[in-house]
C-alpha cells in the first residue's frame, strides 16, 4: 500500500494508508485544521499519518500519529479508535489541549515575581 498525501497547500499534511475513503479523510483533515486554527498562533508545520488496519483484532483498527511544530513547540499526538470519526475527534481533543498548553505557557512565564498590592506589593503609584 502506498500512502496518499492529502495535504494540499496546507502546512500540516494528512497522509492516509489503507482503506481510508475521501469523506473520512476530509473529516479528519477538517478536525486537525480546526484544532490548529487559533488566533495569534504561529504557523503550524508537520504531518499526521492515518492508517486503517485490514484485520482489526483489537476492535480499534484506526490509528493516527503526528508530529506538528507550532512556533518553537513540538506537538506529538497518537490515537487509536474504532471509527474514523472517533479518531478525528480524539485527534482534535489532543491537539487542542497541547495548543492551549503551549499558548498559555508563555503567559505564565511573563508574570512578575512581586506580590499583588493587597499583600504588600507595589501599588503602581509612587509614594513620597
C-alpha atoms as an extended CHARMM CRD file, in Angstrom:
* protein
*
       128  EXT
         1         1  UNK       CA              0.0000000000        0.0000000000        0.0000000000  PROA      1               0.0000000000
         2         2  UNK       CA              1.2380000000        3.4100000000       -0.8560000000  PROA      2               0.0000000000
         3         3  UNK       CA              0.4840000000        6.3540000000        1.3750000000  PROA      3               0.0000000000
         4         4  UNK       CA             -1.6840000000        9.0590000000       -0.1080000000  PROA      4               0.0000000000
         5         5  UNK       CA             -0.6510000000       12.6280000000        0.5970000000  PROA      5               0.0000000000
         6         6  UNK       CA             -3.8190000000       14.6400000000        1.0110000000  PROA      6               0.0000000000
         7         7  UNK       CA             -2.3880000000       17.8800000000        2.3360000000  PROA      7               0.0000000000
         8         8  UNK       CA             -2.8050000000       20.4180000000       -0.4450000000  PROA      8               0.0000000000
         9         9  UNK       CA             -1.4010000000       23.8460000000        0.2480000000  PROA      9               0.0000000000
        10        10  UNK       CA             -1.7360000000       23.2680000000        3.9910000000  PROA      10              0.0000000000
        11        11  UNK       CA              1.3980000000       23.2670000000        6.0660000000  PROA      11              0.0000000000
        12        12  UNK       CA              0.1240000000       20.2770000000        8.0740000000  PROA      12              0.0000000000
        13        13  UNK       CA             -0.1250000000       17.2910000000        5.7480000000  PROA      13              0.0000000000
        14        14  UNK       CA             -2.5630000000       14.4670000000        6.4530000000  PROA      14              0.0000000000
        15        15  UNK       CA             -1.3370000000       11.1860000000        4.9910000000  PROA      15              0.0000000000
        16        16  UNK       CA             -3.5190000000        8.0990000000        4.7170000000  PROA      16              0.0000000000
        17        17  UNK       CA             -2.7210000000        4.4030000000        4.3910000000  PROA      17              0.0000000000
        18        18  UNK       CA             -5.0810000000        1.5170000000        3.9410000000  PROA      18              0.0000000000
        19        19  UNK       CA             -8.7910000000        1.6510000000        3.2450000000  PROA      19              0.0000000000
        20        20  UNK       CA             -9.4330000000        5.3000000000        4.0340000000  PROA      20              0.0000000000
        21        21  UNK       CA            -12.0290000000        6.9260000000        1.8000000000  PROA      21              0.0000000000
        22        22  UNK       CA            -12.0890000000       10.5950000000        0.8570000000  PROA      22              0.0000000000
        23        23  UNK       CA            -15.0480000000       11.5250000000        3.0740000000  PROA      23              0.0000000000
        24        24  UNK       CA            -13.3710000000       10.1650000000        6.2070000000  PROA      24              0.0000000000
        25        25  UNK       CA            -10.1180000000       11.8140000000        5.2290000000  PROA      25              0.0000000000
        26        26  UNK       CA            -11.8120000000       15.1720000000        4.6870000000  PROA      26              0.0000000000
        27        27  UNK       CA            -13.3760000000       14.9260000000        8.1610000000  PROA      27              0.0000000000
        28        28  UNK       CA            -10.0140000000       14.1250000000        9.7690000000  PROA      28              0.0000000000
        29        29  UNK       CA             -8.3450000000       16.9600000000        7.8720000000  PROA      29              0.0000000000
        30        30  UNK       CA            -11.0650000000       19.4130000000        8.9850000000  PROA      30              0.0000000000
        31        31  UNK       CA            -10.6940000000       18.3770000000       12.6310000000  PROA      31              0.0000000000
        32        32  UNK       CA             -6.9000000000       18.7600000000       12.5600000000  PROA      32              0.0000000000
        33        33  UNK       CA             -7.2490000000       22.1660000000       10.9100000000  PROA      33              0.0000000000
        34        34  UNK       CA             -9.8640000000       23.2260000000       13.4960000000  PROA      34              0.0000000000
        35        35  UNK       CA             -7.5790000000       22.2700000000       16.3810000000  PROA      35              0.0000000000
        36        36  UNK       CA             -4.7490000000       24.3860000000       14.9820000000  PROA      36              0.0000000000
        37        37  UNK       CA             -6.9400000000       27.3320000000       13.9540000000  PROA      37              0.0000000000
        38        38  UNK       CA             -6.4410000000       29.7170000000       16.8590000000  PROA      38              0.0000000000
        39        39  UNK       CA             -5.9370000000       33.4830000000       16.6160000000  PROA      39              0.0000000000
        40        40  UNK       CA             -2.3920000000       34.5400000000       17.3860000000  PROA      40              0.0000000000
        41        41  UNK       CA             -0.9630000000       31.0480000000       16.9460000000  PROA      41              0.0000000000
        42        42  UNK       CA              2.2530000000       30.7880000000       14.9120000000  PROA      42              0.0000000000
        43        43  UNK       CA              2.0840000000       28.8080000000       11.6730000000  PROA      43              0.0000000000
        44        44  UNK       CA              1.9650000000       25.0470000000       12.1260000000  PROA      44              0.0000000000
        45        45  UNK       CA              4.1670000000       22.7080000000       10.1010000000  PROA      45              0.0000000000
        46        46  UNK       CA              4.0840000000       18.9380000000       10.2600000000  PROA      46              0.0000000000
        47        47  UNK       CA              2.3990000000       15.7140000000        9.3510000000  PROA      47              0.0000000000
        48        48  UNK       CA             -0.3910000000       13.4790000000       10.6290000000  PROA      48              0.0000000000
        49        49  UNK       CA             -0.4310000000        9.8500000000        9.4740000000  PROA      49              0.0000000000
        50        50  UNK       CA             -3.7300000000        7.9570000000        9.4940000000  PROA      50              0.0000000000
        51        51  UNK       CA             -3.9970000000        4.2370000000        8.8310000000  PROA      51              0.0000000000
        52        52  UNK       CA             -6.6810000000        1.6120000000        8.9310000000  PROA      52              0.0000000000
        53        53  UNK       CA             -5.6960000000       -1.9490000000        9.7570000000  PROA      53              0.0000000000
        54        54  UNK       CA             -7.0170000000       -4.6220000000        7.4320000000  PROA      54              0.0000000000
        55        55  UNK       CA             -7.5720000000       -7.1170000000       10.2510000000  PROA      55              0.0000000000
        56        56  UNK       CA             -8.9000000000       -5.3750000000       13.3420000000  PROA      56              0.0000000000
        57        57  UNK       CA             -8.3150000000       -7.8520000000       16.1200000000  PROA      57              0.0000000000
        58        58  UNK       CA             -8.3760000000       -5.3750000000       18.9910000000  PROA      58              0.0000000000
        59        59  UNK       CA            -11.5230000000       -3.5230000000       17.9950000000  PROA      59              0.0000000000
        60        60  UNK       CA             -9.6230000000       -0.3170000000       17.2100000000  PROA      60              0.0000000000
        61        61  UNK       CA             -8.4070000000       -0.5770000000       13.6170000000  PROA      61              0.0000000000
        62        62  UNK       CA             -7.9210000000        3.1700000000       13.1380000000  PROA      62              0.0000000000
        63        63  UNK       CA             -4.6060000000        4.6370000000       14.2470000000  PROA      63              0.0000000000
        64        64  UNK       CA             -3.0850000000        8.0690000000       13.8380000000  PROA      64              0.0000000000
        65        65  UNK       CA              0.1840000000        9.6430000000       14.7860000000  PROA      65              0.0000000000
        66        66  UNK       CA              1.5590000000       13.0470000000       14.1040000000  PROA      66              0.0000000000
        67        67  UNK       CA              4.3350000000       15.4820000000       14.7640000000  PROA      67              0.0000000000
        68        68  UNK       CA              3.4120000000       19.1310000000       14.3690000000  PROA      68              0.0000000000
        69        69  UNK       CA              5.6760000000       22.0630000000       15.0990000000  PROA      69              0.0000000000
        70        70  UNK       CA              3.8220000000       25.2080000000       16.1730000000  PROA      70              0.0000000000
        71        71  UNK       CA              6.2880000000       28.0540000000       16.5170000000  PROA      71              0.0000000000
        72        72  UNK       CA              9.0620000000       26.5960000000       18.6650000000  PROA      72              0.0000000000
        73        73  UNK       CA              6.8460000000       23.9340000000       20.3050000000  PROA      73              0.0000000000
        74        74  UNK       CA              6.7120000000       20.3550000000       19.0300000000  PROA      74              0.0000000000
        75        75  UNK       CA              3.3950000000       18.5890000000       19.4950000000  PROA      75              0.0000000000
        76        76  UNK       CA              3.2700000000       14.8120000000       19.2100000000  PROA      76              0.0000000000
        77        77  UNK       CA             -0.1270000000       13.1020000000       19.0880000000  PROA      77              0.0000000000
        78        78  UNK       CA             -1.1490000000        9.4590000000       18.9120000000  PROA      78              0.0000000000
        79        79  UNK       CA             -4.6480000000        7.9880000000       18.8720000000  PROA      79              0.0000000000
        80        80  UNK       CA             -6.4120000000        4.6480000000       18.2900000000  PROA      80              0.0000000000
        81        81  UNK       CA            -10.1500000000        4.3640000000       17.8180000000  PROA      81              0.0000000000
        82        82  UNK       CA            -12.8530000000        2.1230000000       16.3600000000  PROA      82              0.0000000000
        83        83  UNK       CA            -14.0580000000        4.5330000000       13.6410000000  PROA      83              0.0000000000
        84        84  UNK       CA            -12.5270000000        7.3130000000       11.5850000000  PROA      84              0.0000000000
        85        85  UNK       CA            -14.8820000000        9.8920000000       13.0910000000  PROA      85              0.0000000000
        86        86  UNK       CA            -13.9800000000        8.9410000000       16.6640000000  PROA      86              0.0000000000
        87        87  UNK       CA            -10.3080000000        9.0650000000       15.6650000000  PROA      87              0.0000000000
        88        88  UNK       CA            -10.7070000000       12.5600000000       14.2290000000  PROA      88              0.0000000000
        89        89  UNK       CA            -12.4740000000       13.7750000000       17.3660000000  PROA      89              0.0000000000
        90        90  UNK       CA             -9.7720000000       12.2780000000       19.6030000000  PROA      90              0.0000000000
        91        91  UNK       CA             -7.0110000000       13.8710000000       17.5000000000  PROA      91              0.0000000000
        92        92  UNK       CA             -8.7410000000       17.2390000000       17.7110000000  PROA      92              0.0000000000
        93        93  UNK       CA             -9.0660000000       16.9900000000       21.5040000000  PROA      93              0.0000000000
        94        94  UNK       CA             -5.4330000000       16.0390000000       21.9910000000  PROA      94              0.0000000000
        95        95  UNK       CA             -4.1140000000       18.6650000000       19.5900000000  PROA      95              0.0000000000
        96        96  UNK       CA             -6.3100000000       21.3790000000       21.0750000000  PROA      96              0.0000000000
        97        97  UNK       CA             -5.1090000000       20.5120000000       24.5830000000  PROA      97              0.0000000000
        98        98  UNK       CA             -1.4780000000       20.7600000000       23.5590000000  PROA      98              0.0000000000
        99        99  UNK       CA             -2.0910000000       24.0140000000       21.6740000000  PROA      99              0.0000000000
       100       100  UNK       CA             -3.8220000000       25.5020000000       24.7400000000  PROA      100             0.0000000000
       101       101  UNK       CA             -0.9320000000       24.4750000000       26.9880000000  PROA      101             0.0000000000
       102       102  UNK       CA              1.6310000000       25.9160000000       24.5930000000  PROA      102             0.0000000000
       103       103  UNK       CA             -0.3050000000       29.1700000000       24.1950000000  PROA      103             0.0000000000
       104       104  UNK       CA             -0.6990000000       29.7030000000       27.9410000000  PROA      104             0.0000000000
       105       105  UNK       CA              2.8240000000       28.5960000000       28.8130000000  PROA      105             0.0000000000
       106       106  UNK       CA              4.2490000000       31.8900000000       27.5750000000  PROA      106             0.0000000000
       107       107  UNK       CA              1.6970000000       33.8980000000       29.5600000000  PROA      107             0.0000000000
       108       108  UNK       CA              2.6740000000       32.2180000000       32.8420000000  PROA      108             0.0000000000
       109       109  UNK       CA              6.3640000000       32.7520000000       32.1380000000  PROA      109             0.0000000000
       110       110  UNK       CA              5.9370000000       36.5350000000       31.8280000000  PROA      110             0.0000000000
       111       111  UNK       CA              4.3380000000       37.1030000000       35.2200000000  PROA      111             0.0000000000
       112       112  UNK       CA              6.2000000000       39.1650000000       37.7810000000  PROA      112             0.0000000000
       113       113  UNK       CA              7.5640000000       37.7720000000       40.9900000000  PROA      113             0.0000000000
       114       114  UNK       CA              6.2770000000       40.7070000000       43.0540000000  PROA      114             0.0000000000
       115       115  UNK       CA              3.2790000000       40.0810000000       45.3030000000  PROA      115             0.0000000000
       116       116  UNK       CA             -0.0410000000       41.7930000000       44.4980000000  PROA      116             0.0000000000
       117       117  UNK       CA             -0.7800000000       45.2150000000       46.0730000000  PROA      117             0.0000000000
       118       118  UNK       CA             -3.1400000000       43.8010000000       48.7120000000  PROA      118             0.0000000000
       119       119  UNK       CA             -0.2780000000       41.6550000000       50.0030000000  PROA      119             0.0000000000
       120       120  UNK       CA              2.2080000000       44.4640000000       50.3710000000  PROA      120             0.0000000000
       121       121  UNK       CA              3.4580000000       44.6390000000       46.8080000000  PROA      121             0.0000000000
       122       122  UNK       CA              3.8450000000       47.7840000000       44.6900000000  PROA      122             0.0000000000
       123       123  UNK       CA              0.6370000000       49.7510000000       44.1820000000  PROA      123             0.0000000000
       124       124  UNK       CA              1.5600000000       51.3390000000       40.8920000000  PROA      124             0.0000000000
       125       125  UNK       CA              1.5690000000       54.8300000000       42.4360000000  PROA      125             0.0000000000
       126       126  UNK       CA              4.7570000000       56.4300000000       43.6800000000  PROA      126             0.0000000000
       127       127  UNK       CA              4.5030000000       57.3980000000       47.3440000000  PROA      127             0.0000000000
       128       128  UNK       CA              6.6990000000       60.1800000000       48.7060000000  PROA      128             0.0000000000
